[in-house]
PDB file of C-alpha atoms in Angstrom:
ATOM      1  CA  MET A 935       6.223 -28.060  -0.343  1.00 73.00           C
ATOM      2  CA  THR A 936       2.857 -28.734  -2.004  1.00 81.00           C
ATOM      3  CA  ASP A 937       0.565 -26.969  -4.988  1.00 79.00           C
ATOM      4  CA  ASP A 938      -1.744 -26.411  -2.009  1.00 80.00           C
ATOM      5  CA  MET A 939       1.060 -24.658   0.273  1.00 85.00           C
ATOM      6  CA  GLN A 940       2.040 -22.966  -2.442  1.00 83.00           C
ATOM      7  CA  VAL A 941      -0.523 -21.026  -3.143  1.00 82.00           C
ATOM      8  CA  LEU A 942      -0.128 -19.215   0.461  1.00 84.00           C
ATOM      9  CA  ILE A 943       3.449 -18.162  -0.001  1.00 88.00           C
ATOM     10  CA  PRO A 944       2.418 -13.737  -0.027  1.00 88.00           C
ATOM     11  CA  GLN A 945       4.585 -12.581  -4.308  1.00 89.00           C
ATOM     12  CA  PRO A 946       5.169  -9.105  -3.746  1.00 94.00           C
ATOM     13  CA  LYS A 947       3.847  -6.025  -6.024  1.00 95.00           C
ATOM     14  CA  LYS A 948       7.054  -4.104  -7.205  1.00 97.00           C
ATOM     15  CA  ILE A 949       6.389  -0.214  -7.172  1.00 96.00           C
ATOM     16  CA  VAL A 950       8.510   2.260  -7.751  1.00 97.00           C
ATOM     17  CA  ILE A 951       8.796   5.929  -4.568  1.00 97.00           C
ATOM     18  CA  GLY A 952      10.393   8.663  -6.249  1.00 96.00           C
ATOM     19  CA  THR A 953      11.590  11.469  -8.449  1.00 95.00           C
ATOM     20  CA  LYS A 954      14.424  13.024  -9.478  1.00 93.00           C
ATOM     21  CA  GLN A 955      16.191   9.128  -7.587  1.00 93.00           C
ATOM     22  CA  VAL A 956      13.955   6.210  -7.822  1.00 97.00           C
ATOM     23  CA  LYS A 957      13.686   3.505  -6.114  1.00 97.00           C
ATOM     24  CA  GLU A 958      11.810  -0.299  -6.202  1.00 97.00           C
ATOM     25  CA  TYR A 959      10.889  -1.681  -3.633  1.00 97.00           C
ATOM     26  CA  ASP A 960       8.173  -5.322  -2.858  1.00 97.00           C
ATOM     27  CA  LEU A 961       5.128  -4.844  -1.677  1.00 96.00           C
ATOM     28  CA  TYR A 962       3.910  -7.703   0.090  1.00 95.00           C
ATOM     29  CA  PRO A 963      -0.311  -8.323   1.255  1.00 93.00           C
ATOM     30  CA  LEU A 964       0.355  -6.995   4.545  1.00 94.00           C
ATOM     31  CA  SER A 965       0.640  -9.017   7.853  1.00 93.00           C
ATOM     32  CA  ILE A 966      -1.873  -9.368  11.240  1.00 91.00           C
ATOM     33  CA  LYS A 967       0.653  -6.825  13.037  1.00 95.00           C
ATOM     34  CA  ASP A 968       1.001  -4.327   9.775  1.00 95.00           C
ATOM     35  CA  GLN A 969      -3.095  -4.268   9.182  1.00 92.00           C
ATOM     36  CA  ARG A 970      -3.100  -3.113  13.063  1.00 93.00           C
ATOM     37  CA  GLN A 971      -1.011  -0.196  12.753  1.00 95.00           C
ATOM     38  CA  ILE A 972      -2.608   1.036   9.303  1.00 93.00           C
ATOM     39  CA  LYS A 973      -6.107   0.705  10.651  1.00 91.00           C
ATOM     40  CA  ASP A 974      -4.299   2.589  13.977  1.00 94.00           C
ATOM     41  CA  LEU A 975      -3.152   5.065  11.639  1.00 92.00           C
ATOM     42  CA  ILE A 976      -6.218   5.461   8.666  1.00 89.00           C
ATOM     43  CA  ILE A 977      -8.588   6.504  12.332  1.00 91.00           C
ATOM     44  CA  GLU A 978      -6.133   8.631  13.325  1.00 90.00           C
ATOM     45  CA  ILE A 979      -6.500  10.390   9.785  1.00 88.00           C
ATOM     46  CA  ILE A 980     -10.117  10.465  10.396  1.00 87.00           C
ATOM     47  CA  LYS A 981      -9.537  11.964  13.614  1.00 87.00           C
ATOM     48  CA  MET A 982      -7.442  14.836  11.832  1.00 83.00           C
ATOM     49  CA  LEU A 983     -10.327  15.133   8.516  1.00 82.00           C
ATOM     50  CA  ILE A 984     -13.416  14.933  11.288  1.00 83.00           C
ATOM     51  CA  THR A 985     -12.659  17.885  13.593  1.00 76.00           C
ATOM     52  CA  ASN A 986     -14.319  20.866  13.793  1.00 68.00           C
ATOM     53  CA  GLU A 987     -11.640  23.294  13.941  1.00 65.00           C
ATOM     54  CA  GLY A 988     -11.919  25.762  11.453  1.00 63.00           C
ATOM     55  CA  ASP A 989     -15.122  23.330   9.928  1.00 70.00           C
ATOM     56  CA  ASN A 990     -14.504  25.163   6.317  1.00 79.00           C
ATOM     57  CA  ASN A 991     -13.937  24.440   3.024  1.00 81.00           C
ATOM     58  CA  VAL A 992      -9.835  25.400   3.794  1.00 83.00           C
ATOM     59  CA  ALA A 993      -9.134  24.428   7.467  1.00 82.00           C
ATOM     60  CA  LEU A 994     -10.358  21.079   5.948  1.00 83.00           C
ATOM     61  CA  ILE A 995      -7.545  21.146   3.191  1.00 86.00           C
ATOM     62  CA  GLY A 996      -5.157  22.113   5.527  1.00 86.00           C
ATOM     63  CA  ARG A 997      -6.009  19.155   7.853  1.00 85.00           C
ATOM     64  CA  LEU A 998      -6.106  16.934   4.475  1.00 85.00           C
ATOM     65  CA  ALA A 999      -2.560  18.419   4.049  1.00 86.00           C
ATOM     66  CA  ASP A1000      -0.787  17.641   7.383  1.00 86.00           C
ATOM     67  CA  ALA A1001      -2.993  13.711   6.519  1.00 84.00           C
ATOM     68  CA  ILE A1002      -1.864  13.148   2.866  1.00 82.00           C
ATOM     69  CA  THR A1003       2.631  14.835   4.497  1.00 85.00           C
ATOM     70  CA  THR A1004       2.010  13.041   8.584  1.00 87.00           C
ATOM     71  CA  LYS A1005       0.320   9.998   8.719  1.00 90.00           C
ATOM     72  CA  VAL A1006       0.709   8.324   4.854  1.00 91.00           C
ATOM     73  CA  PRO A1007       4.730   7.950   5.011  1.00 93.00           C
ATOM     74  CA  GLU A1008       4.006   6.427   8.368  1.00 94.00           C
ATOM     75  CA  ILE A1009       1.210   3.951   5.947  1.00 94.00           C
ATOM     76  CA  LEU A1010       4.143   3.388   3.104  1.00 95.00           C
ATOM     77  CA  SER A1011       6.199   2.645   6.449  1.00 95.00           C
ATOM     78  CA  VAL A1012       5.123   0.420   7.378  1.00 96.00           C
ATOM     79  CA  ALA A1013       3.009  -1.382   4.054  1.00 95.00           C
ATOM     80  CA  LEU A1014       6.824  -0.926   2.570  1.00 96.00           C
ATOM     81  CA  GLN A1015       9.328  -2.251   5.635  1.00 95.00           C
ATOM     82  CA  ILE A1016      11.279   0.970   4.994  1.00 96.00           C
ATOM     83  CA  ASP A1017      11.801   4.050   7.209  1.00 95.00           C
ATOM     84  CA  LYS A1018       9.751   7.117   7.348  1.00 93.00           C
ATOM     85  CA  SER A1019      11.690   9.377   5.021  1.00 92.00           C
ATOM     86  CA  GLU A1020      11.976   6.724   3.068  1.00 94.00           C
ATOM     87  CA  ALA A1021       8.291   6.769   1.969  1.00 94.00           C
ATOM     88  CA  GLU A1022       8.365  10.872   2.179  1.00 93.00           C
ATOM     89  CA  ASN A1023       9.306  10.765  -0.689  1.00 94.00           C
ATOM     90  CA  ALA A1024       6.464   9.232  -2.823  1.00 95.00           C
ATOM     91  CA  THR A1025       4.383  11.866  -5.000  1.00 93.00           C
ATOM     92  CA  ASN A1026       0.928  11.785  -4.860  1.00 89.00           C
ATOM     93  CA  ASP A1027       0.288  10.003  -7.313  1.00 94.00           C
ATOM     94  CA  GLN A1028       2.124   6.827  -6.285  1.00 95.00           C
ATOM     95  CA  ILE A1029       1.398   7.303  -2.626  1.00 92.00           C
ATOM     96  CA  PHE A1030      -3.150   5.895  -4.431  1.00 90.00           C
ATOM     97  CA  TYR A1031      -1.300   4.000  -6.245  1.00 95.00           C
ATOM     98  CA  ILE A1032       0.447   2.652  -3.644  1.00 95.00           C
ATOM     99  CA  VAL A1033      -3.149   2.920  -1.167  1.00 91.00           C
ATOM    100  CA  ASN A1034      -4.973   1.301  -3.609  1.00 92.00           C
ATOM    101  CA  ILE A1035      -2.263  -1.634  -3.684  1.00 94.00           C
ATOM    102  CA  ILE A1036      -2.547  -2.111   0.292  1.00 91.00           C
ATOM    103  CA  LEU A1037      -7.223  -1.946   0.495  1.00 88.00           C
ATOM    104  CA  GLU A1038      -7.225  -3.957  -3.486  1.00 89.00           C
ATOM    105  CA  ASP A1039      -4.015  -7.750  -1.843  1.00 88.00           C
ATOM    106  CA  ASN A1040      -5.900  -6.559   1.721  1.00 88.00           C
ATOM    107  CA  TYR A1041      -9.616  -6.038   2.498  1.00 83.00           C
ATOM    108  CA  LYS A1042     -11.418  -6.480  -1.297  1.00 84.00           C
ATOM    109  CA  ASP A1043     -13.794  -9.676  -0.281  1.00 81.00           C
ATOM    110  CA  ILE A1044     -13.026  -9.963   2.801  1.00 83.00           C
ATOM    111  CA  GLN A1045     -16.727  -9.555   3.864  1.00 80.00           C
ATOM    112  CA  LYS A1046     -17.552 -12.821   0.957  1.00 86.00           C
ATOM    113  CA  LYS A1047     -14.209 -14.530   2.582  1.00 85.00           C
ATOM    114  CA  ILE A1048     -15.433 -13.838   6.007  1.00 88.00           C
ATOM    115  CA  SER A1049     -19.334 -15.327   5.399  1.00 89.00           C
ATOM    116  CA  VAL A1050     -18.459 -18.228   3.973  1.00 91.00           C
ATOM    117  CA  VAL A1051     -15.969 -19.485   7.727  1.00 91.00           C
ATOM    118  CA  ALA A1052     -18.818 -18.353   9.184  1.00 91.00           C
ATOM    119  CA  GLU A1053     -20.990 -20.907   7.489  1.00 91.00           C
ATOM    120  CA  LYS A1054     -18.717 -23.158   7.630  1.00 91.00           C
ATOM    121  CA  VAL A1055     -17.977 -22.092  11.139  1.00 92.00           C
ATOM    122  CA  MET A1056     -22.179 -22.567  11.763  1.00 91.00           C
ATOM    123  CA  SER A1057     -22.669 -25.023  10.107  1.00 90.00           C
ATOM    124  CA  ALA A1058     -19.645 -27.256  12.168  1.00 89.00           C
ATOM    125  CA  PHE A1059     -20.714 -26.290  15.326  1.00 89.00           C
ATOM    126  CA  PHE A1060     -24.943 -25.930  15.535  1.00 86.00           C
ATOM    127  CA  SER A1061     -25.956 -27.739  12.838  1.00 69.00           C
ATOM    128  CA  ALA A1062     -25.180 -31.122  14.440  1.00 56.00           C
ATOM    129  CA  LYS A1063     -25.811 -30.293  17.135  1.00 56.00           C
ATOM    130  CA  SER A1064     -29.760 -28.590  16.341  1.00 55.00           C
ATOM    131  CA  SER A1065     -29.589 -32.189  14.043  1.00 54.00           C
ATOM    132  CA  GLN A1066     -29.180 -33.974  17.357  1.00 57.00           C
ATOM    133  CA  GLU A1067     -31.853 -31.338  18.988  1.00 59.00           C
ATOM    134  CA  SER A1068     -33.970 -32.411  16.531  1.00 53.00           C
ATOM    135  CA  VAL A1069     -33.995 -35.932  17.430  1.00 52.00           C
ATOM    136  CA  ASN A1070     -34.362 -35.932  20.547  1.00 58.00           C
ATOM    137  CA  THR A1071     -37.721 -33.694  20.481  1.00 55.00           C
ATOM    138  CA  THR A1072     -39.034 -36.794  18.037  1.00 53.00           C
ATOM    139  CA  ASP A1073     -37.778 -38.996  19.315  1.00 54.00           C
ATOM    140  CA  THR A1074     -39.694 -38.058  22.834  1.00 55.00           C
ATOM    141  CA  ALA A1075     -42.907 -37.109  21.268  1.00 52.00           C
ATOM    142  CA  LEU A1076     -42.591 -39.956  19.847  1.00 53.00           C
ATOM    143  CA  SER A1077     -42.209 -41.882  22.724  1.00 54.00           C
ATOM    144  CA  LYS A1078     -45.035 -40.588  24.525  1.00 55.00           C
ATOM    145  CA  PRO A1079     -48.239 -41.840  24.733  1.00 56.00           C
ATOM    146  CA  ALA A1080     -51.555 -38.712  22.776  1.00 55.00           C
ATOM    147  CA  ASP A1081     -53.457 -39.816  25.122  1.00 56.00           C
ATOM    148  CA  SER A1082     -51.018 -38.950  27.351  1.00 53.00           C
ATOM    149  CA  PRO A1083     -50.818 -35.831  30.491  1.00 55.00           C
ATOM    150  CA  GLU A1084     -47.560 -34.593  28.849  1.00 54.00           C
ATOM    151  CA  SER A1085     -48.849 -35.028  25.455  1.00 48.00           C
ATOM    152  CA  LYS A1086     -51.568 -32.331  26.023  1.00 48.00           C
TER     153      LYS A1086
END
């Protein structure tokens, strides 16, 4: 295997979950499928939080607690490829630590990476076309006499 390919092999982070019985897990970068599942879960959490049911702080805290106890273990389950019951053993500190790793490993610098790829695509497909159109326009303009009706 070449060195270039070695860079593409995902490297897991070691994390732990539990209080009395702590268990170690490998947290790998998310696949596209897992990213989609987690995105859907995050949307569900946001919907839970922005609902208009009881627009006071107590209601918001209640909805946040519901989100943490129901949806976050699902996120951990997807990210770690474990049963939801195992994920429910995580403490709040462990949850936020794991979520931070998920965000750093999967979403940090994504806008920059997309911009670089977009620039390369634009350069590869549109610069050549623009250059060719420019050449064709110049050729056409040069081939017409200055006093011809088409050049006026």
